């Protein structure tokens, strides 16, 4: 402790300046600081600044230091402190602690919170008959409610949000102005008097007059109707999840034959009636981010079988807006709530758009007049190896920054084609967009461009480099090359590896096991089953599956039996083994196609190997959604089994080749011996686990590298992921896995951006 100039008295009163950077605006941070400082009897002020929040606090030295500790420990639920700097400054001697208004001229560049599920206090408000918000579906506060989806521009103030159309009534204004109120500066604050309203419409011309649109919606749902419900980040299509006819009708109208549909249920107790829920899964399900969680379903639950046909998992989410909670007040058990779109198009978000795009699907529309600026699908997660893994990172997560270890000029990365996301890398933070979808149609391409503009706008960043996939045909690549900014092409699986390294804060050379469907290779062939060794500056392809022709190219992905023909031909020649799949399908044209080598690009894809083996073992010859063959094959297995099939690891030109024929021959022998599908699947998984582990051990002994990253869509496979993860850990590797971004192509924009940053540092 310093002493005063007299040197006699110990200085007990001090003043600190505390600068905080992160998600600290629009999340109740200033009132939190205000109330905290007052409870500690400190004087000073708190103010929003261009980069976050500045606090000056004066008082007893011990109290000031407890106050500083408490900021981190007690911060409001939506706040994310990325950086905090404390420095002692001269005393000022105010008489109280105040919230100062930010200077109007200052542009406020800070982070925007994701949209967050309704908090318990707000639930109390709209379920209490005595409360002025009783039954009000747009109740929110500084701890919950819409954020990213309603923000058009910065600074984050009501006029820059879709709440600009709703002037606050005196009661709401009083809450908004009171630093001790939970709704102090809550920009979306609203009530039945001044806020948005719901309405029920038959179609764009006919409004349904009724006392309670929400009660009427539930009545229609119970009657088997399909209702388009406008939510937080877009429309859902809802049906009663216990009514199989309604579910089938929805599938028929939506052209979605077999892909599992997500359901929403009232609470975690109800969810427990339909699926097994572990403690960690329960925490994920009830978290304020409210993702869909893929849970192991109970065999005899009352959920309609066609919600998730031939799938032993059920995607469940809990209500995350007051409107959802209110729907479940009317005694309905479970609703299918699937994104309102056709196949992989972007989710529908506007009222008029919904009448146009969903007119053929929905019977009725429950709409509202709060505009959605940014569409945002539900996030999808699963617990693997005891950790939450995102399969789709969107609502509740985007655009929360992900911290990275390097800094440099801003870089924009535009992702791949499937499950596209884009990433804006700014200083030490990566801002990854919401899920945009498959960039295969004009709608998603439009949303892709809007999202890029929006991110650059709200984060006030102009990139100096744009990174895109190596594939010349992707719309994202073409968009990047049309900009007047330098570009860099990055190989797809290298981006996967870099993403995994970045989110695990590793920059040292790492062995990347990248198992995937499709990615354009540096040799112009299709990759997807590789081991790369590299870092953000470069990579080498150390091992890969032997390339096998894909008859008809990408079209074989939807008809895995064709891939099976090719893998069998590669193994046995023109005389295919006597298996049911080859008897029931017209194999001759495929064999001719392969023989003539017409439209048969070769691939080392692990996804295609899965397709081939699954189909040989009796899986469906054609699939209705991405990854279906592999998912159903995996679910047929109890677990991986100790006895692998034969495999051969060959060396060639410094690169290790995993031979296809020994695996396929060994699989077919087992099939002919009458081995069950469960066992075939278990043994195939253990084949891959052993093959990969043996190879990375070999690479470790050559290179001394013991970091291993697991990335690529194939690692959504629970048995492969958990089995390999465990075996590598037991073999002394430091295993890097994805938890903040998806292992599938939804994550690659982050790695692309990190590689772009490294490139800029050296070029
Ligand atoms: Zn709230
Ligand atoms: Zn009001
Ligand atoms: Fe990929």
XYZ file of C-alpha atoms and ligand atoms in Angstrom:
766
model
C 0.000 0.000 0.000
C 1.354 3.426 -0.948
C 1.655 6.086 1.660
C 0.703 9.715 1.369
C 3.241 12.465 0.799
C 3.611 12.891 4.517
C 4.746 9.239 4.678
C 2.863 8.721 7.893
C -0.678 7.799 7.048
C -1.618 4.725 4.967
C -3.747 5.678 1.971
C -7.126 3.999 2.321
C -9.197 5.790 -0.302
C -8.327 4.913 -3.906
C -9.854 5.383 -7.370
C -9.674 2.884 -10.184
C -10.417 3.131 -13.858
C -11.678 -0.167 -15.260
C -11.981 -0.661 -19.009
C -14.024 -3.644 -20.110
C -14.338 -5.015 -23.596
C -16.692 -7.749 -24.770
C -20.448 -8.200 -24.906
C -21.200 -5.492 -22.356
C -23.779 -3.342 -24.094
C -27.454 -4.217 -24.302
C -27.068 -6.923 -21.679
C -27.766 -4.982 -18.505
C -24.129 -4.358 -17.747
C -24.305 -0.708 -16.722
C -27.194 -1.196 -14.253
C -25.341 -4.207 -12.902
C -22.261 -2.070 -12.283
C -24.403 0.751 -10.907
C -26.144 -1.496 -8.389
C -22.937 -3.323 -7.502
C -21.022 -0.084 -6.891
C -23.844 1.268 -4.735
C -23.998 -1.913 -2.684
C -20.262 -1.445 -1.999
C -20.797 2.260 -1.165
C -18.443 3.358 -3.925
C -18.638 6.635 -5.829
C -17.827 7.265 -9.460
C -19.567 6.382 -12.718
C -20.051 3.887 -15.518
C -20.284 4.833 -19.199
C -20.535 3.048 -22.554
C -17.537 3.730 -24.772
C -16.564 2.968 -28.340
C -15.057 -0.344 -27.344
C -17.148 -1.398 -24.355
C -17.635 0.039 -20.919
C -15.573 2.351 -18.725
C -15.976 2.331 -14.956
C -14.407 4.703 -12.459
C -14.853 3.636 -8.870
C -13.644 5.382 -5.740
C -13.696 4.174 -2.174
C -11.900 2.174 0.479
C -9.021 0.228 -1.099
C -10.217 -3.178 0.134
C -13.754 -2.469 -1.023
C -12.584 -1.344 -4.468
C -10.623 -4.544 -4.906
C -13.612 -6.699 -3.858
C -15.739 -4.693 -6.299
C -13.284 -5.447 -9.120
C -13.379 -9.177 -8.277
C -17.172 -9.152 -8.169
C -17.436 -7.691 -11.675
C -16.137 -10.940 -13.150
C -17.922 -13.218 -10.696
C -21.380 -11.673 -10.761
C -21.658 -10.314 -14.317
C -25.151 -10.564 -15.855
C -25.934 -13.773 -17.746
C -25.620 -12.327 -21.247
C -22.403 -10.412 -20.617
C -19.154 -11.764 -21.994
C -16.020 -10.067 -20.691
C -13.247 -10.530 -23.221
C -10.818 -8.113 -21.723
C -10.577 -6.079 -18.534
C -7.893 -3.492 -17.718
C -7.659 -1.903 -14.271
C -5.510 1.119 -13.456
C -5.270 3.391 -10.457
C -6.004 7.061 -11.122
C -6.169 10.229 -8.982
C -9.150 10.727 -6.668
C -12.123 12.762 -7.849
C -14.404 12.868 -4.819
C -17.953 12.635 -6.247
C -20.750 12.118 -3.763
C -22.470 9.202 -5.484
C -22.223 6.624 -8.263
C -23.971 7.397 -11.558
C -24.632 6.015 -15.008
C -23.362 8.580 -17.457
C -24.925 8.772 -20.891
C -22.539 7.980 -23.714
C -21.301 10.773 -25.912
C -23.526 11.022 -28.969
C -20.697 11.650 -31.398
C -18.849 8.515 -30.480
C -19.491 5.541 -32.709
C -20.043 2.519 -30.540
C -18.260 -0.470 -31.990
C -18.833 -3.335 -29.665
C -20.138 -6.864 -29.749
C -23.766 -7.811 -30.102
C -25.326 -10.444 -27.913
C -26.976 -13.469 -29.476
C -30.726 -13.821 -28.928
C -31.384 -15.372 -25.542
C -34.279 -17.453 -24.220
C -36.873 -15.864 -21.961
C -35.632 -15.621 -18.372
C -37.515 -16.936 -15.333
C -38.413 -13.436 -14.115
C -40.089 -12.663 -17.426
C -41.936 -16.001 -17.355
C -43.259 -14.973 -13.929
C -44.441 -11.679 -15.421
C -46.509 -13.069 -18.280
C -47.948 -15.981 -16.322
C -49.124 -13.835 -13.394
C -52.748 -12.696 -13.922
C -52.075 -9.627 -11.776
C -49.099 -8.507 -13.882
C -49.572 -5.930 -16.628
C -47.772 -8.289 -19.012
C -50.023 -11.276 -18.305
C -50.275 -13.339 -21.487
C -48.084 -10.917 -23.439
C -45.960 -12.809 -26.002
C -43.200 -10.192 -26.417
C -42.161 -9.811 -22.788
C -38.390 -9.440 -22.330
C -35.772 -7.679 -20.205
C -32.055 -6.906 -20.167
C -31.367 -10.534 -19.292
C -33.326 -12.104 -22.123
C -35.020 -11.637 -25.457
C -34.155 -10.743 -29.021
C -30.852 -9.071 -29.903
C -28.964 -10.050 -33.070
C -32.137 -10.751 -35.062
C -33.622 -7.282 -34.487
C -30.519 -5.109 -34.849
C -30.201 -3.275 -38.120
C -27.319 -1.001 -37.341
C -25.143 0.301 -34.551
C -25.051 1.774 -31.987
C -27.469 -0.681 -30.421
C -30.293 1.716 -29.534
C -34.007 1.261 -30.043
C -34.202 3.389 -33.237
C -31.650 1.064 -34.849
C -33.713 -2.029 -34.067
C -37.024 -3.346 -35.343
C -38.516 -1.938 -32.101
C -38.203 1.562 -33.642
C -41.861 1.165 -34.774
C -43.078 0.870 -31.176
C -42.676 4.032 -29.061
C -42.526 3.161 -25.374
C -45.637 3.798 -23.301
C -45.138 5.770 -20.036
C -44.947 2.593 -17.922
C -42.345 0.974 -20.185
C -40.433 4.262 -20.468
C -40.254 4.480 -16.666
C -38.782 0.967 -16.518
C -36.381 1.841 -19.311
C -35.123 4.909 -17.450
C -34.762 3.338 -14.005
C -31.267 1.946 -13.341
C -32.615 -0.302 -10.606
C -35.190 -1.872 -12.940
C -34.581 -5.138 -14.780
C -35.669 -3.363 -17.963
C -33.273 -0.407 -17.680
C -32.161 0.332 -21.239
C -33.647 -2.942 -22.486
C -34.056 -1.845 -26.106
C -36.758 -4.421 -26.989
C -38.801 -3.564 -23.859
C -42.510 -3.754 -24.621
C -45.933 -4.391 -23.126
C -49.459 -5.035 -24.424
C -50.068 -1.278 -24.557
C -47.096 -0.229 -26.677
C -45.472 -3.335 -28.132
C -45.849 -5.786 -31.006
C -48.931 -7.990 -31.295
C -49.737 -11.414 -32.735
C -52.447 -12.062 -35.290
C -53.823 -15.169 -36.903
C -54.263 -15.143 -40.673
C -55.761 -17.659 -43.054
C -53.687 -16.299 -45.927
C -52.500 -12.878 -47.046
C -56.107 -11.655 -47.501
C -58.005 -13.149 -44.617
C -57.435 -12.360 -40.993
C -59.004 -14.737 -38.476
C -60.905 -12.775 -35.839
C -60.680 -14.412 -32.426
C -60.237 -13.443 -28.763
C -56.966 -15.235 -28.291
C -54.847 -16.032 -31.351
C -52.546 -18.274 -29.345
C -55.374 -20.381 -27.901
C -56.937 -20.611 -31.357
C -53.580 -21.687 -32.838
C -53.366 -24.547 -30.364
C -56.948 -25.553 -31.148
C -56.058 -25.741 -34.854
C -52.895 -27.723 -34.103
C -54.841 -30.215 -31.987
C -57.194 -30.504 -34.947
C -54.276 -31.707 -37.108
C -53.632 -28.436 -38.929
C -50.249 -27.085 -40.060
C -49.549 -23.612 -38.673
C -46.705 -21.333 -39.711
C -45.594 -19.576 -36.528
C -43.399 -16.499 -36.649
C -40.720 -16.742 -34.003
C -37.444 -15.066 -33.111
C -35.234 -15.725 -36.126
C -37.842 -16.893 -38.603
C -40.949 -18.961 -39.095
C -41.503 -22.483 -37.861
C -43.933 -24.922 -39.368
C -45.786 -26.503 -36.475
C -47.949 -29.582 -36.138
C -49.027 -31.698 -33.179
C -46.051 -34.052 -32.736
C -48.270 -36.848 -31.432
C -50.472 -36.838 -34.544
C -48.821 -39.012 -37.179
C -51.230 -38.050 -39.962
C -50.438 -34.379 -39.409
C -46.715 -35.131 -39.409
C -47.013 -37.081 -42.659
C -49.032 -34.295 -44.253
C -46.377 -31.776 -43.261
C -43.683 -34.001 -44.774
C -45.688 -34.380 -47.970
C -46.244 -30.640 -48.372
C -42.720 -29.719 -47.368
C -41.124 -32.353 -49.619
C -39.180 -33.637 -46.696
C -39.572 -37.391 -46.782
C -37.402 -38.806 -44.020
C -35.091 -36.227 -42.468
C -35.859 -36.038 -38.748
C -38.023 -33.115 -37.578
C -37.298 -31.219 -34.378
C -39.915 -31.001 -31.672
C -40.584 -28.472 -28.924
C -42.037 -29.510 -25.579
C -43.216 -27.532 -22.551
C -40.383 -28.331 -20.166
C -37.594 -30.744 -19.311
C -39.977 -33.071 -17.426
C -42.062 -33.506 -20.572
C -38.890 -34.031 -22.623
C -38.006 -36.829 -20.216
C -41.159 -38.681 -21.243
C -39.875 -38.906 -24.805
C -36.115 -39.276 -24.450
C -33.314 -40.209 -22.094
C -31.703 -37.093 -20.691
C -28.390 -37.133 -18.864
C -27.405 -34.347 -16.488
C -25.233 -32.637 -19.102
C -27.879 -32.994 -21.773
C -30.403 -31.450 -19.404
C -28.082 -28.501 -18.810
C -27.765 -27.984 -22.558
C -31.500 -28.294 -23.113
C -32.331 -25.690 -20.443
C -29.428 -23.302 -21.145
C -30.391 -19.747 -22.162
C -29.104 -20.528 -25.657
C -31.801 -23.189 -26.013
C -30.438 -25.305 -28.872
C -32.186 -28.335 -30.275
C -30.530 -31.261 -28.492
C -30.366 -34.650 -30.190
C -31.431 -37.100 -27.489
C -31.803 -40.859 -27.428
C -35.545 -41.412 -27.759
C -37.575 -43.818 -25.646
C -38.790 -46.681 -27.788
C -42.421 -46.451 -26.710
C -42.953 -42.712 -26.458
C -46.145 -41.100 -27.724
C -44.288 -39.017 -30.314
C -45.470 -39.902 -33.821
C -43.126 -42.392 -35.498
C -42.729 -40.270 -38.609
C -41.175 -37.400 -36.659
C -37.819 -39.206 -36.862
C -38.299 -42.421 -38.839
C -35.546 -45.063 -38.558
C -33.632 -42.814 -36.204
C -32.956 -43.557 -32.559
C -32.438 -39.902 -31.682
C -35.028 -37.204 -31.302
C -34.233 -33.495 -31.673
C -35.890 -31.701 -28.769
C -35.876 -28.052 -27.751
C -37.634 -26.153 -25.018
C -39.647 -22.930 -25.463
C -37.389 -19.912 -25.872
C -39.803 -17.036 -26.474
C -42.865 -15.983 -24.448
C -44.984 -16.928 -27.464
C -43.714 -20.518 -27.243
C -44.344 -20.676 -23.507
C -47.873 -19.363 -24.023
C -48.627 -22.011 -26.678
C -47.876 -24.685 -24.101
C -50.208 -23.031 -21.590
C -53.061 -24.460 -23.672
C -52.506 -28.078 -22.873
C -50.605 -29.457 -25.823
C -47.779 -31.882 -25.194
C -45.328 -31.661 -28.052
C -45.117 -29.707 -31.274
C -43.092 -30.410 -34.358
C -41.324 -27.074 -34.887
C -39.344 -27.281 -38.063
C -37.707 -24.392 -39.900
C -40.128 -22.955 -42.414
C -38.430 -23.490 -45.726
C -38.248 -25.925 -48.588
C -35.323 -28.367 -48.157
C -32.090 -26.408 -47.629
C -33.374 -22.954 -48.555
C -33.036 -20.168 -45.984
C -35.634 -20.008 -43.242
C -38.575 -17.731 -44.051
C -38.726 -14.554 -41.910
C -41.195 -11.924 -43.146
C -44.990 -11.952 -43.004
C -45.538 -11.383 -46.728
C -42.704 -13.735 -47.606
C -44.387 -16.408 -45.475
C -47.708 -16.096 -47.312
C -45.852 -16.462 -50.629
C -43.355 -19.158 -49.761
C -45.410 -21.184 -47.294
C -48.838 -20.775 -48.866
C -48.794 -24.345 -50.173
C -47.619 -25.785 -46.876
C -49.342 -23.982 -43.987
C -53.087 -23.958 -43.296
C -52.853 -20.923 -41.034
C -50.309 -18.264 -40.074
C -49.607 -16.966 -36.577
C -47.740 -13.780 -37.394
C -46.609 -10.681 -35.549
C -45.493 -7.170 -36.419
C -42.003 -7.125 -34.909
C -39.751 -7.311 -37.929
C -36.893 -9.837 -38.083
C -33.840 -8.216 -39.639
C -31.528 -11.211 -39.545
C -32.935 -14.674 -40.023
C -31.533 -17.181 -37.605
C -32.326 -20.893 -37.531
C -32.419 -22.977 -34.387
C -29.024 -24.297 -33.334
C -28.548 -28.059 -33.166
C -26.345 -29.794 -30.634
C -25.461 -33.227 -29.338
C -23.480 -34.406 -26.360
C -20.487 -36.493 -27.504
C -17.618 -37.617 -25.276
C -19.400 -35.734 -22.461
C -19.201 -32.352 -24.148
C -21.779 -30.347 -26.074
C -21.026 -30.346 -29.809
C -22.751 -28.025 -32.223
C -24.039 -29.491 -35.453
C -25.505 -26.137 -36.394
C -24.322 -22.935 -34.728
C -26.974 -20.315 -35.120
C -29.661 -18.844 -32.839
C -28.403 -18.322 -29.287
C -24.753 -18.599 -30.383
C -24.234 -16.299 -33.386
C -22.717 -13.720 -33.410
C -20.971 -14.344 -30.100
C -17.259 -13.767 -30.733
C -14.829 -16.642 -30.478
C -11.478 -15.599 -29.070
C -8.372 -16.470 -31.049
C -4.734 -16.151 -30.111
C -3.464 -13.889 -32.864
C -4.185 -10.370 -34.011
C -3.899 -8.696 -37.376
C -5.782 -6.830 -40.079
C -9.430 -7.803 -40.629
C -10.095 -10.866 -42.780
C -13.375 -12.138 -44.179
C -13.780 -15.855 -44.871
C -16.760 -17.019 -46.881
C -16.994 -20.724 -45.998
C -17.809 -23.574 -48.349
C -20.988 -24.612 -50.066
C -22.908 -26.818 -47.632
C -24.083 -25.452 -44.281
C -22.442 -22.182 -45.171
C -21.352 -19.661 -42.559
C -19.050 -16.687 -42.988
C -16.464 -15.408 -40.529
C -15.189 -11.911 -39.935
C -11.883 -11.993 -38.109
C -11.280 -8.740 -36.284
C -8.393 -8.315 -33.870
C -8.555 -11.231 -31.443
C -12.133 -12.137 -32.152
C -13.737 -14.287 -34.779
C -17.313 -13.326 -35.551
C -18.977 -16.287 -37.186
C -22.327 -15.684 -38.829
C -25.507 -17.602 -38.230
C -26.126 -20.726 -40.322
C -26.896 -19.571 -43.862
C -27.628 -22.947 -45.458
C -26.528 -24.720 -48.602
C -25.321 -22.185 -51.164
C -27.046 -23.904 -54.023
C -29.925 -21.574 -54.767
C -30.568 -17.897 -55.295
C -32.353 -17.476 -51.942
C -29.399 -18.647 -49.903
C -26.979 -16.711 -52.104
C -28.972 -13.538 -51.342
C -28.909 -14.256 -47.626
C -25.179 -14.978 -47.873
C -24.553 -11.512 -49.340
C -26.906 -9.773 -46.896
C -25.166 -11.485 -43.994
C -21.732 -10.376 -45.134
C -22.924 -6.775 -45.491
C -24.654 -6.879 -42.133
C -21.627 -8.280 -40.295
C -19.327 -5.692 -41.836
C -21.811 -2.995 -40.926
C -22.568 -3.822 -37.328
C -18.956 -4.602 -36.521
C -17.705 -1.627 -38.543
C -15.071 -3.683 -40.291
C -13.840 -3.733 -43.869
C -11.743 -6.804 -44.631
C -8.351 -6.468 -46.279
C -8.407 -10.057 -47.525
C -11.203 -12.435 -48.502
C -10.595 -16.151 -48.070
C -12.595 -18.737 -49.997
C -12.613 -22.456 -50.676
C -10.322 -23.911 -53.326
C -13.355 -25.213 -55.227
C -13.746 -22.931 -58.266
C -17.434 -23.724 -58.717
C -18.758 -22.720 -55.282
C -20.927 -19.603 -55.279
C -18.942 -18.409 -52.257
C -15.709 -18.666 -54.285
C -17.243 -16.806 -57.192
C -18.570 -14.072 -54.937
C -15.135 -13.645 -53.307
C -13.368 -13.387 -56.641
C -15.782 -10.713 -57.843
C -14.888 -8.336 -54.971
C -12.235 -5.684 -55.377
C -10.240 -7.003 -52.450
C -7.294 -9.469 -52.527
C -8.371 -13.095 -52.186
C -6.852 -16.354 -51.035
C -8.032 -19.890 -51.881
C -7.720 -22.423 -49.068
C -8.030 -26.199 -49.354
C -11.175 -27.422 -47.640
C -9.664 -29.927 -45.197
C -6.816 -27.645 -44.284
C -9.538 -25.161 -43.258
C -11.160 -27.895 -41.144
C -7.839 -28.556 -39.392
C -7.209 -24.831 -38.856
C -10.670 -24.330 -37.349
C -10.066 -27.085 -34.837
C -6.669 -25.634 -33.920
C -8.045 -22.089 -33.594
C -10.869 -22.956 -31.244
C -8.472 -24.994 -29.106
C -5.873 -22.194 -29.051
C -3.153 -24.302 -30.670
C -0.903 -22.829 -33.341
C 1.891 -25.433 -33.313
C 1.969 -28.031 -36.121
C -0.871 -30.484 -35.640
C -1.895 -33.790 -37.154
C -5.380 -33.358 -38.603
C -7.603 -36.366 -39.121
C -10.124 -34.805 -41.517
C -12.950 -37.177 -42.371
C -15.577 -35.640 -44.516
C -17.960 -35.958 -47.431
C -16.505 -33.745 -50.100
C -13.738 -31.203 -50.474
C -11.797 -30.023 -53.493
C -8.194 -31.235 -53.299
C -5.015 -29.507 -54.415
C -4.684 -32.184 -57.137
C -8.158 -31.434 -58.513
C -9.663 -34.688 -57.178
C -12.278 -34.900 -54.454
C -10.781 -35.359 -51.005
C -12.556 -36.322 -47.824
C -10.554 -38.991 -45.991
C -7.166 -37.518 -45.173
C -4.579 -37.007 -42.539
C -2.951 -33.638 -42.940
C -0.059 -32.253 -40.951
C 0.047 -28.514 -40.767
C -0.568 -25.209 -39.075
C -1.992 -21.852 -40.179
C 0.893 -21.368 -42.622
C 0.788 -24.579 -44.596
C 0.064 -28.296 -44.655
C 1.126 -31.624 -46.101
C -1.208 -34.459 -47.038
C 0.307 -37.330 -45.091
C -2.250 -40.098 -45.554
C -5.491 -40.720 -47.392
C -7.879 -43.387 -48.609
C -7.078 -44.827 -52.004
C -9.122 -42.809 -54.536
C -12.076 -44.674 -56.027
C -14.277 -43.435 -58.892
C -17.629 -41.908 -58.028
C -20.056 -42.854 -60.815
C -21.966 -39.731 -61.848
C -20.004 -37.538 -59.425
C -22.117 -35.794 -56.797
C -25.288 -37.582 -57.935
C -23.887 -40.772 -56.367
C -24.191 -39.114 -52.956
C -27.982 -39.494 -53.099
C -27.747 -43.067 -54.411
C -25.137 -44.804 -52.281
C -25.765 -48.114 -54.056
C -23.890 -46.652 -57.056
C -20.931 -45.904 -54.837
C -21.187 -49.490 -53.558
C -20.982 -50.746 -57.148
C -17.809 -48.754 -57.713
C -16.116 -49.848 -54.469
C -17.057 -53.492 -55.164
C -15.818 -53.259 -58.752
C -12.594 -51.726 -57.507
C -12.207 -54.780 -55.237
C -13.594 -57.677 -57.255
C -13.549 -56.509 -60.869
C -16.567 -56.748 -63.180
C -17.994 -59.813 -61.389
C -19.682 -58.211 -58.431
C -20.322 -60.366 -55.375
C -23.730 -61.934 -54.961
C -25.312 -59.382 -52.629
C -28.976 -58.314 -52.492
C -28.144 -54.684 -53.379
C -26.568 -55.733 -56.685
C -29.461 -58.033 -57.519
C -32.130 -55.401 -56.881
C -30.463 -52.473 -58.616
C -29.690 -51.965 -62.274
C -25.925 -52.223 -61.949
C -25.040 -52.718 -65.637
C -25.169 -49.043 -66.702
C -23.092 -48.099 -63.669
C -20.486 -50.733 -64.480
C -20.369 -49.461 -68.064
C -20.023 -45.896 -66.878
C -17.104 -46.902 -64.670
C -15.483 -48.948 -67.437
C -15.731 -46.068 -69.907
C -14.623 -43.665 -67.190
C -17.309 -41.146 -68.122
C -18.230 -38.614 -65.428
C -16.458 -40.664 -62.755
C -14.286 -38.321 -60.677
C -12.168 -40.123 -58.113
C -12.512 -39.502 -54.404
C -10.741 -40.365 -51.172
C -13.889 -39.439 -49.203
C -14.546 -41.213 -45.926
C -18.234 -40.328 -46.272
C -18.398 -42.275 -49.531
C -16.612 -45.258 -47.984
C -19.313 -45.223 -45.296
C -22.001 -45.066 -48.008
C -20.505 -48.028 -49.845
C -20.056 -50.228 -46.780
C -23.478 -49.315 -45.336
C -25.189 -50.254 -48.590
C -23.243 -53.499 -48.992
C -24.337 -54.415 -45.468
C -28.010 -53.963 -46.356
C -28.592 -50.223 -45.897
C -31.006 -48.209 -48.027
C -29.894 -47.998 -51.678
C -30.972 -44.360 -51.951
C -31.119 -41.678 -49.273
C -33.378 -38.721 -48.570
C -31.052 -36.497 -46.559
C -27.356 -35.889 -46.186
C -25.488 -38.573 -44.282
C -28.539 -40.830 -43.918
C -26.751 -44.052 -44.945
C -23.932 -43.522 -42.463
C -26.293 -42.445 -39.662
C -28.534 -45.491 -40.011
C -25.532 -47.801 -40.336
C -23.973 -46.365 -37.183
C -27.225 -46.647 -35.255
C -27.415 -50.324 -36.225
C -24.269 -50.954 -34.182
C -24.296 -51.345 -30.447
C -20.797 -49.963 -30.237
C -17.467 -50.457 -31.950
C -16.254 -54.004 -31.645
C -12.753 -55.253 -31.020
C -12.386 -57.365 -34.166
C -11.659 -55.012 -37.081
C -11.835 -55.952 -40.729
C -8.595 -56.354 -42.649
C -6.875 -53.177 -43.728
C -3.628 -52.329 -45.450
C -1.532 -49.215 -44.890
C 0.660 -48.630 -47.936
C 3.375 -46.070 -48.483
C 3.632 -44.245 -51.768
C 5.618 -41.139 -52.699
C 6.030 -40.131 -49.104
C 2.278 -40.321 -48.665
C 0.455 -43.110 -46.858
C -2.383 -44.802 -48.751
C -5.135 -46.752 -47.042
C -6.155 -49.502 -49.452
C -9.862 -49.944 -50.142
C -9.934 -53.514 -51.468
C -8.812 -55.333 -48.286
C -11.552 -53.601 -46.268
C -14.310 -54.259 -48.815
C -13.209 -57.893 -49.330
C -13.213 -58.509 -45.596
C -16.652 -56.874 -45.207
C -18.133 -58.991 -48.003
C -16.672 -62.179 -46.523
C -18.341 -61.374 -43.202
C -21.658 -60.617 -44.925
C -21.471 -63.995 -46.695
C -20.832 -65.669 -43.342
C -24.145 -64.276 -42.128
C -22.719 -61.793 -39.641
C -25.442 -59.429 -38.329
C -25.621 -55.779 -39.392
C -25.004 -54.729 -35.793
C -21.746 -56.654 -35.773
C -20.732 -55.587 -39.278
C -21.225 -51.965 -38.322
C -19.379 -52.332 -35.022
C -16.455 -54.010 -36.751
C -16.329 -51.391 -39.504
C -16.148 -48.592 -36.928
C -13.331 -50.340 -35.117
C -11.538 -50.815 -38.453
C -11.440 -47.059 -38.974
C -10.487 -46.370 -35.358
C -7.556 -48.787 -35.572
C -6.503 -47.615 -39.007
C -6.418 -43.947 -38.021
C -4.713 -44.574 -34.684
C -2.002 -46.740 -36.208
C -1.330 -44.118 -38.885
C -1.104 -41.146 -36.539
C 1.258 -43.119 -34.304
C 3.466 -43.630 -37.331
C 3.286 -39.902 -38.125
C 4.060 -39.034 -34.504
C 7.163 -41.205 -34.541
C 8.378 -39.430 -37.716
C 7.487 -35.873 -36.745
C 7.335 -35.831 -32.959
C 3.942 -34.091 -33.149
C 1.420 -35.233 -30.562
C -1.447 -32.799 -31.227
C -4.206 -34.545 -33.150
C -7.261 -32.637 -34.386
C -10.472 -34.438 -35.329
C -12.503 -32.515 -37.883
C -14.962 -33.010 -40.725
C -18.603 -34.004 -40.935
C -17.893 -37.716 -40.413
C -17.011 -36.947 -36.787
C -20.684 -36.313 -36.097
C -20.678 -40.117 -35.971
C -20.806 -40.872 -32.270
C -19.234 -44.333 -32.321
C -16.320 -43.277 -34.503
C -15.765 -39.993 -32.692
C -15.942 -41.304 -29.142
C -14.022 -44.493 -29.932
C -11.200 -42.729 -31.753
C -11.058 -39.914 -29.204
C -10.599 -42.413 -26.370
C -8.078 -44.553 -28.205
C -5.946 -41.549 -29.156
C -6.022 -40.225 -25.595
C -5.015 -43.639 -24.305
C -2.142 -43.563 -26.795
C -0.833 -40.331 -25.271
C -2.019 -37.865 -27.912
C -3.315 -34.410 -27.111
C -6.649 -34.630 -28.899
C -8.282 -31.447 -30.214
C -12.000 -31.549 -30.943
C -14.706 -29.054 -31.842
C -17.034 -27.675 -29.212
C -17.618 -24.032 -30.114
C -18.198 -24.482 -33.844
C -19.484 -27.446 -35.848
C -17.159 -30.206 -37.014
C -19.030 -30.106 -40.308
C -18.673 -27.445 -43.002
C -20.524 -24.928 -40.819
C -17.180 -24.468 -39.025
C -14.684 -24.011 -41.832
C -15.008 -20.242 -42.202
C -13.083 -19.811 -38.934
C -10.098 -21.873 -40.153
C -10.142 -20.132 -43.512
C -9.931 -16.775 -41.757
C -7.039 -17.908 -39.530
C -5.102 -19.148 -42.562
C -5.832 -15.827 -44.272
C -4.438 -13.936 -41.304
C -1.235 -16.027 -41.306
C -0.920 -15.406 -45.046
C -1.223 -11.647 -44.556
C 1.477 -11.706 -41.905
C 3.998 -13.200 -44.323
C 2.939 -11.721 -47.679
Zn -36.231 -11.509 -18.959
Zn -45.456 -0.443 -22.834
Fe -16.020 -30.492 -45.004
